[in-house]
C-alpha positions as a printed Julia matrix, in Angstrom:
249×3 Matrix{Float64}:
  29.23   15.15  -28.28
  26.81   16.24  -31.0
  28.15   19.8   -30.86
  31.74   18.61  -31.2
  31.34   15.72  -33.64
  28.18   16.58  -35.54
  24.63   15.26  -35.89
  24.67   11.93  -37.69
  23.68    8.3   -37.01
  27.28    7.24  -36.38
  27.6     9.73  -33.53
  24.25    8.57  -32.18
  25.53    4.99  -32.18
  28.7     6.12  -30.41
  26.58    7.92  -27.82
  24.6     4.73  -27.12
  27.79    2.69  -26.79
  28.9     5.05  -24.04
  25.51    5.83  -22.48
  24.09    2.29  -22.09
  27.07    0.84  -20.13
  27.0     3.89  -17.84
  23.32    3.37  -16.98
  23.96   -0.31  -16.3
  27.07    0.42  -14.23
  25.22    2.86  -11.97
  22.01    0.77  -11.94
  19.87    3.48  -13.55
  18.58    1.39  -16.45
  15.12    2.92  -16.02
  16.51    6.17  -17.42
  18.0     4.49  -20.47
  15.0     4.94  -22.74
  14.42    8.57  -21.75
  18.06    9.42  -22.36
  18.1     7.67  -25.73
  14.92    9.44  -26.87
  16.25   12.85  -25.84
  19.44   12.04  -27.7
  17.49   11.46  -30.91
  16.03   14.93  -30.49
  19.57   16.31  -30.42
  20.37   14.21  -33.46
  17.56   15.72  -35.52
  17.78   19.26  -34.16
  19.46   21.96  -36.24
  18.91   24.87  -33.88
  19.38   24.39  -30.15
  18.09   27.44  -28.26
  16.27   28.29  -25.03
  12.89   27.38  -26.49
  14.22   23.99  -27.55
  15.62   23.38  -24.05
  12.3    24.33  -22.4
  10.46   21.97  -24.74
  12.81   19.09  -23.93
  12.51   19.74  -20.19
   8.73   19.64  -20.56
   8.88   16.34  -22.41
  11.14   14.93  -19.71
   8.74   15.99  -16.95
   5.83   14.35  -18.78
   7.84   11.17  -19.24
   8.86   11.05  -15.58
   5.26   11.67  -14.47
   3.98    8.8   -16.58
   6.76    6.56  -15.27
   5.85    7.43  -11.66
   2.22    6.49  -12.27
   3.37    3.29  -13.93
   5.59    2.44  -10.95
   2.72    3.03   -8.53
   0.72    0.42  -10.46
   3.64   -2.0   -10.26
   4.0    -1.47   -6.51
   0.33   -2.33   -6.1
   0.78   -5.52   -8.13
   3.81   -6.54   -6.1
   1.93   -5.97   -2.84
  -0.93   -8.14   -4.08
   1.58  -10.78   -5.12
   3.09  -10.81   -1.63
  -0.37  -11.25   -0.09
  -1.13  -14.19   -2.38
   2.31  -15.63   -1.74
   1.65  -15.61    2.0
  -1.75  -17.22    1.48
  -0.26  -19.97   -0.72
   2.29  -20.74    1.98
  -0.44  -20.89    4.61
  -2.47  -23.28    2.45
   0.56  -25.53    1.92
   1.14  -25.49    5.65
  -2.46  -26.58    6.2
  -2.15  -29.38    3.62
   1.01  -30.71    5.24
  -0.51  -30.5     8.71
  -3.5   -32.48    7.44
  -1.15  -35.08    5.95
   0.65  -35.25    9.27
  -2.62  -35.86   11.11
  -3.76  -38.42    8.54
  -0.62  -40.45    9.16
  -1.77  -40.94   12.75
  -5.51  -41.26   12.24
  -5.31  -43.22    8.96
  -8.13  -40.98    7.74
  -8.18  -38.18    5.17
  -9.59  -34.74    5.99
 -13.02  -34.07    4.49
 -11.85  -30.64    3.35
  -8.83  -31.98    1.52
 -10.15  -31.67   -2.03
 -11.57  -28.23   -1.27
  -8.2   -27.02    0.02
  -6.33  -28.38   -3.0
  -8.85  -26.77   -5.35
  -8.62  -23.4    -3.6
  -4.83  -23.29   -3.6
  -4.68  -24.37   -7.25
  -6.97  -21.49   -8.19
  -4.94  -19.07   -6.08
  -1.7   -20.2    -7.73
  -3.19  -19.66  -11.2
  -4.31  -16.13  -10.27
  -0.92  -15.35   -8.77
   0.87  -16.67  -11.85
  -1.07  -14.22  -14.02
  -0.07  -11.49  -11.58
   3.58  -12.57  -11.76
   3.49  -12.45  -15.56
   2.15   -8.89  -15.45
   4.88   -7.81  -13.05
   7.54   -9.43  -15.21
   6.19   -7.87  -18.41
   6.05   -4.41  -16.84
   9.82   -4.23  -16.52
  11.86   -3.98  -19.7
  15.35   -3.89  -18.28
  15.08   -5.04  -14.69
  15.27   -8.77  -14.04
  12.02   -9.85  -12.42
  12.38  -13.62  -12.83
  11.77  -14.11   -9.11
   8.0   -13.76   -9.34
   7.45  -16.31  -12.1
  10.08  -18.68  -10.73
   8.48  -18.56   -7.29
   5.12  -19.56   -8.74
   6.67  -22.32  -10.86
   8.37  -23.61   -7.71
   5.06  -23.71   -5.83
   3.33  -25.4    -8.79
   5.98  -28.13   -8.78
   5.54  -28.53   -5.03
   1.77  -28.79   -5.44
   2.21  -31.65   -7.91
   4.37  -33.39   -5.31
   1.77  -32.84   -2.59
  -0.84  -34.45   -4.83
   1.37  -37.52   -5.2
   1.89  -37.67   -1.44
  -1.85  -37.49   -0.89
  -2.46  -40.55   -3.09
  -0.35  -42.77   -0.86
  -2.92  -42.64    1.94
  -5.4   -44.75    0.02
  -2.93  -47.61   -0.29
  -0.9   -48.17    2.83
  -1.25  -49.0     6.48
   1.61  -48.63    8.95
   2.22  -49.3    12.6
   2.03  -46.48   15.13
   5.82  -46.43   15.52
   6.29  -45.81   11.81
   3.53  -43.24   11.46
   4.37  -41.22   14.56
   7.93  -40.55   13.38
   6.82  -39.65    9.88
   3.92  -37.56   11.16
   6.22  -35.55   13.4
   8.62  -34.84   10.55
   5.8   -33.88    8.16
   4.53  -31.45   10.78
   8.02  -30.0    11.05
   8.08  -29.4     7.3
   4.68  -27.7     7.53
   5.84  -25.3    10.23
   8.89  -24.36    8.15
   7.09  -23.86    4.83
   7.82  -20.11    4.74
   9.66  -18.54    1.79
  12.96  -17.85    3.57
  13.71  -21.46    4.52
  16.34  -23.05    2.26
  15.3   -26.55    3.46
  18.91  -27.74    3.82
  18.45  -28.72    7.46
  15.12  -30.41    6.72
  16.69  -32.46    3.92
  19.48  -33.49    6.27
  16.91  -34.57    8.87
  14.96  -36.49    6.25
  18.09  -38.41    5.26
  18.54  -39.4     8.91
  14.89  -40.43    9.06
  15.36  -42.72    6.07
  18.3   -44.34    7.82
  16.18  -44.85   10.91
  13.49  -46.61    8.89
  16.1   -48.83    7.25
  17.22  -50.01   10.69
  13.7   -51.09   11.61
  12.67  -54.73   11.62
  12.35  -56.19    8.13
   8.84  -56.79    6.7
   7.42  -60.2     7.6
   5.03  -60.59    4.67
   4.1   -59.14    1.31
   1.65  -56.61    2.77
   4.26  -55.22    5.13
   6.78  -55.12    2.3
   4.41  -53.13    0.07
   3.59  -50.77    2.91
   7.28  -50.19    3.59
   7.85  -49.47   -0.1
   5.01  -46.94   -0.1
   6.39  -45.37    3.03
   9.72  -44.79    1.31
   7.9   -43.4    -1.71
   6.15  -40.94    0.57
   9.53  -39.95    2.0
  10.99  -39.6    -1.49
   8.11  -37.34   -2.51
   8.61  -35.29    0.63
  12.29  -35.03   -0.22
  11.4   -33.85   -3.74
   9.14  -31.24   -2.17
  12.07  -29.91   -0.13
  14.62  -30.11   -2.94
  12.38  -28.04   -5.21
  12.44  -25.29   -2.59
  16.17  -25.67   -1.96
  16.97  -25.23   -5.66
  14.78  -22.15   -5.79
  16.57  -20.62   -2.8
  19.95  -21.35   -4.38
  18.9   -19.25   -7.36
  17.3   -16.43   -5.4
């Protein structure tokens, strides 16, 4: 193009208008910068000979080598992220299992605060990691990492609200056993691939089942029933947060 049309900024702009869509079309955006830089060398060059070509090839090799080292660093970060992601999911599973047990025993685990503190710290560390991964890509969309962490942060806030209910209500065994079983089911299915649609459907049925139960006989029972539904609503929020994330990714 430069040989045919000349070396000037207008031709360079025309080159970019053609080159950039091609890299996007064939999903080779990582080569966009290298190609554009080499094009500027053509733009400023007045004598293209074998020495010039060797020099440009050398620059390209250096650029590719640096990019390969950079990608190795990114792969390491992504592997660490996946490890932390798995650990976060395991901690959430443990929290939900403890909540499930507490519904039956009417007692809170002694390690509860420690678990919440540990997972909160892990989420913060993983968020920093996600930001680094996202910042290391200029053209590739890496929203998944940050959005995943934001999703887990929102779920953690919901878990904290669910935990608070245990200091305020008392329910009969019939009520707690059903809710405990469902909470355990959520815990077992906490993994990243679950879209939670089936769990949300089951939760809706569970709410209907509670509505069919005998009406509260006094104020205490009424307040407990209200707290029970609040717990269910929080659990539903927990699942919806995950469902919305899965719809996006």
